[in-house]
Amino acid sequence: MSESRTTAEFFFDPLCPWAWMTSRWMLEVEKVRPVDVRWKVMSLAVLNENRIDELPAEYREMLETKAWGPVRVVIAAQQLHGDEVVGKLYTALGTRFHNNGEGPTREAIAGALADAGLPAELVDYADKDTYDAELRASHKEGIDKVGQDVGTPVISVPGPDGEEVAFFGPVVTPAPRGEAAARLWDGTLLVASTPGFYEIKRTRTAEPSFE
């Protein structure tokens, strides 16, 4: 009998280096556990738009000038070319933004579209609000699963009683590989599916490692 598979929804903003770390771990989890990842967009710009004046100046500037373009391009690609292109485009964007150090520039987005085999004209949606309603709906879907006081990534999986279980994180660097990735996945599901469990946290003492 074939092993039953679990579908995990992964909500990301391509701008976030920590979500990028977690996403690379999830790709490893797909290799070592019967898990299929569905990639979905959430937005740091949308998440913070009602408290933008409370944020540190540098972070506020980043959200206002750099955060909208990448998620708009991803949601446009999804709307025009299907769900199956989202993960591929995220990998291309994240590799350029984070691993290659290009940052979320228009040139990096254009290069990522080429890497993912998508039409070059999709880059123009970085400056358009054409699919902002769909972007906000996707963001709301993820946040509604886990609550407002979190960021990206959000992961949602079926719980042991059939009800959906969603959580923020895990936040980890570098991305675990092999059996280490499997153990973290098993442990994450264990605590996430425990009734009444909400949070484990400690101060980050390392920057994201893109090795």
Short mmCIF file of C-alpha atoms in Angstrom, two decimals, residues 29-202:
data_model
loop_
_atom_site.label_atom_id
_atom_site.label_comp_id
_atom_site.label_asym_id
_atom_site.label_seq_id
_atom_site.Cartn_x
_atom_site.Cartn_y
_atom_site.Cartn_z
CA VAL A 29 11.05 17.80 3.46
CA GLU A 30 9.39 16.86 0.16
CA LYS A 31 12.32 14.51 -0.47
CA VAL A 32 12.23 12.75 2.90
CA ARG A 33 8.55 12.75 3.88
CA PRO A 34 5.33 12.14 1.87
CA VAL A 35 4.61 15.88 1.62
CA ASP A 36 3.55 17.99 -1.35
CA VAL A 37 3.96 21.76 -1.02
CA ARG A 38 1.51 24.24 -2.53
CA TRP A 39 3.10 27.67 -2.78
CA LYS A 40 0.97 30.74 -2.03
CA VAL A 41 1.65 34.45 -1.66
CA MET A 42 1.35 36.61 1.41
CA SER A 43 2.59 40.19 1.63
CA LEU A 44 4.71 41.99 4.20
CA ALA A 45 3.48 45.27 2.73
CA VAL A 46 -0.16 44.33 3.30
CA LEU A 47 0.61 42.86 6.72
CA ASN A 48 2.16 46.11 7.93
CA GLU A 49 0.19 48.75 6.04
CA ASN A 50 -1.97 49.75 9.04
CA ARG A 51 1.03 50.20 11.32
CA ILE A 52 3.58 51.54 8.86
CA ASP A 53 4.25 54.68 10.92
CA GLU A 54 5.19 52.57 13.94
CA LEU A 55 7.97 50.69 12.15
CA PRO A 56 11.68 51.55 12.13
CA ALA A 57 12.50 53.99 9.33
CA GLU A 58 14.70 51.58 7.37
CA TYR A 59 12.12 48.78 7.45
CA ARG A 60 9.32 51.22 6.59
CA GLU A 61 11.24 52.47 3.56
CA MET A 62 11.88 48.91 2.41
CA LEU A 63 8.19 48.06 2.60
CA GLU A 64 7.13 51.20 0.79
CA THR A 65 9.71 51.02 -2.02
CA LYS A 66 10.58 47.34 -2.51
CA ALA A 67 7.91 45.05 -1.07
CA TRP A 68 5.06 45.48 -3.56
CA GLY A 69 6.85 44.65 -6.81
CA PRO A 70 7.89 41.03 -6.23
CA VAL A 71 4.58 39.82 -4.79
CA ARG A 72 2.65 41.60 -7.54
CA VAL A 73 4.71 39.81 -10.18
CA VAL A 74 4.21 36.43 -8.49
CA ILE A 75 0.45 36.88 -8.17
CA ALA A 76 0.23 38.04 -11.80
CA ALA A 77 2.15 34.95 -12.89
CA GLN A 78 -0.19 32.76 -10.87
CA GLN A 79 -3.29 34.42 -12.28
CA LEU A 80 -2.10 34.30 -15.88
CA HIS A 81 -0.15 31.02 -15.96
CA GLY A 82 -1.51 28.86 -13.16
CA ASP A 83 -0.62 27.71 -9.67
CA GLU A 84 2.11 25.42 -10.94
CA VAL A 85 4.44 28.31 -11.81
CA VAL A 86 4.44 29.87 -8.32
CA GLY A 87 7.01 27.60 -6.69
CA LYS A 88 9.34 27.75 -9.68
CA LEU A 89 9.18 31.54 -9.79
CA TYR A 90 9.70 31.80 -6.03
CA THR A 91 12.86 29.70 -6.33
CA ALA A 92 14.12 31.89 -9.15
CA LEU A 93 13.36 35.12 -7.27
CA GLY A 94 14.79 33.93 -3.98
CA THR A 95 17.97 32.64 -5.58
CA ARG A 96 18.61 36.03 -7.15
CA PHE A 97 17.43 38.15 -4.20
CA HIS A 98 19.13 36.19 -1.43
CA ASN A 99 21.70 33.66 -2.62
CA ASN A 100 23.13 35.88 -5.36
CA GLY A 101 22.74 39.09 -3.37
CA GLU A 102 20.98 40.98 -6.18
CA GLY A 103 18.16 42.21 -3.96
CA PRO A 104 14.58 42.89 -5.13
CA THR A 105 15.50 45.03 -8.12
CA ARG A 106 13.57 45.17 -11.36
CA GLU A 107 16.56 43.59 -13.08
CA ALA A 108 16.56 40.70 -10.62
CA ILE A 109 12.83 40.16 -11.11
CA ALA A 110 13.28 40.18 -14.88
CA GLY A 111 16.13 37.70 -14.60
CA ALA A 112 14.05 35.44 -12.36
CA LEU A 113 11.21 35.42 -14.87
CA ALA A 114 13.66 34.29 -17.54
CA ASP A 115 15.08 31.64 -15.20
CA ALA A 116 11.57 30.32 -14.57
CA GLY A 117 10.69 30.29 -18.27
CA LEU A 118 7.98 32.92 -17.87
CA PRO A 119 7.17 35.85 -20.20
CA ALA A 120 9.39 38.90 -19.75
CA GLU A 121 6.43 41.29 -19.79
CA LEU A 122 5.29 40.01 -16.40
CA VAL A 123 7.89 42.33 -14.85
CA ASP A 124 5.62 45.26 -15.72
CA TYR A 125 3.11 44.07 -13.11
CA ALA A 126 5.58 45.11 -10.41
CA ASP A 127 4.25 48.64 -10.82
CA LYS A 128 0.60 47.78 -11.42
CA ASP A 129 -2.26 47.11 -9.02
CA THR A 130 -4.04 44.90 -11.56
CA TYR A 131 -4.14 41.85 -9.29
CA ASP A 132 -3.95 43.55 -5.90
CA ALA A 133 -7.39 42.18 -4.98
CA GLU A 134 -6.14 38.64 -5.61
CA LEU A 135 -2.92 39.40 -3.74
CA ARG A 136 -4.85 40.64 -0.73
CA ALA A 137 -7.16 37.63 -0.86
CA SER A 138 -4.20 35.23 -0.88
CA HIS A 139 -2.58 37.12 1.99
CA LYS A 140 -5.83 37.08 3.97
CA GLU A 141 -6.20 33.34 3.41
CA GLY A 142 -2.84 32.71 5.05
CA ILE A 143 -3.27 35.18 7.90
CA ASP A 144 -6.79 33.97 8.69
CA LYS A 145 -5.35 30.52 9.29
CA VAL A 146 -2.81 31.64 11.90
CA GLY A 147 -3.62 35.13 13.22
CA GLN A 148 -2.41 38.70 12.77
CA ASP A 149 0.59 38.77 15.12
CA VAL A 150 2.93 36.77 12.86
CA GLY A 151 4.90 37.26 9.66
CA THR A 152 6.02 35.04 6.82
CA PRO A 153 6.20 32.11 6.32
CA VAL A 154 2.89 30.53 7.28
CA ILE A 155 2.51 26.79 6.80
CA SER A 156 -0.87 25.04 6.86
CA VAL A 157 -1.41 21.27 7.02
CA PRO A 158 -4.28 18.89 7.80
CA GLY A 159 -4.38 18.13 11.53
CA PRO A 160 -4.82 14.71 13.15
CA ASP A 161 -8.55 15.30 13.64
CA GLY A 162 -9.08 16.44 10.08
CA GLU A 163 -9.10 20.12 10.94
CA GLU A 164 -6.51 22.46 9.49
CA VAL A 165 -3.42 23.31 11.56
CA ALA A 166 -1.41 26.41 10.67
CA PHE A 167 1.72 27.91 12.19
CA PHE A 168 4.30 30.63 11.63
CA GLY A 169 7.78 29.35 10.91
CA PRO A 170 9.79 27.44 11.78
CA VAL A 171 12.51 30.09 11.57
CA VAL A 172 15.81 28.30 11.04
CA THR A 173 19.23 28.79 9.49
CA PRO A 174 20.81 27.14 7.66
CA ALA A 175 18.05 25.05 6.10
CA PRO A 176 18.30 21.48 7.50
CA ARG A 177 18.98 18.68 5.07
CA GLY A 178 18.23 14.97 4.93
CA GLU A 179 17.14 13.32 8.16
CA ALA A 180 17.60 16.59 10.06
CA ALA A 181 14.93 18.14 7.84
CA ALA A 182 12.66 15.17 8.48
CA ARG A 183 13.07 15.39 12.25
CA LEU A 184 12.28 19.10 12.28
CA TRP A 185 9.17 18.48 10.18
CA ASP A 186 7.97 15.70 12.47
CA GLY A 187 8.56 17.85 15.55
CA THR A 188 6.87 20.88 14.03
CA LEU A 189 3.76 18.87 13.22
CA LEU A 190 3.78 17.40 16.71
CA VAL A 191 3.74 20.73 18.53
CA ALA A 192 1.46 22.41 15.98
CA SER A 193 -1.17 19.70 16.43
CA THR A 194 -1.07 19.78 20.23
CA PRO A 195 -4.30 21.38 21.54
CA GLY A 196 -3.60 24.68 23.26
CA PHE A 197 -0.02 24.96 22.00
CA TYR A 198 0.89 28.40 20.65
CA GLU A 199 4.53 29.34 20.71
CA ILE A 200 8.19 28.42 21.19
CA LYS A 201 10.70 31.20 20.63
CA ARG A 202 14.21 32.40 21.35
#
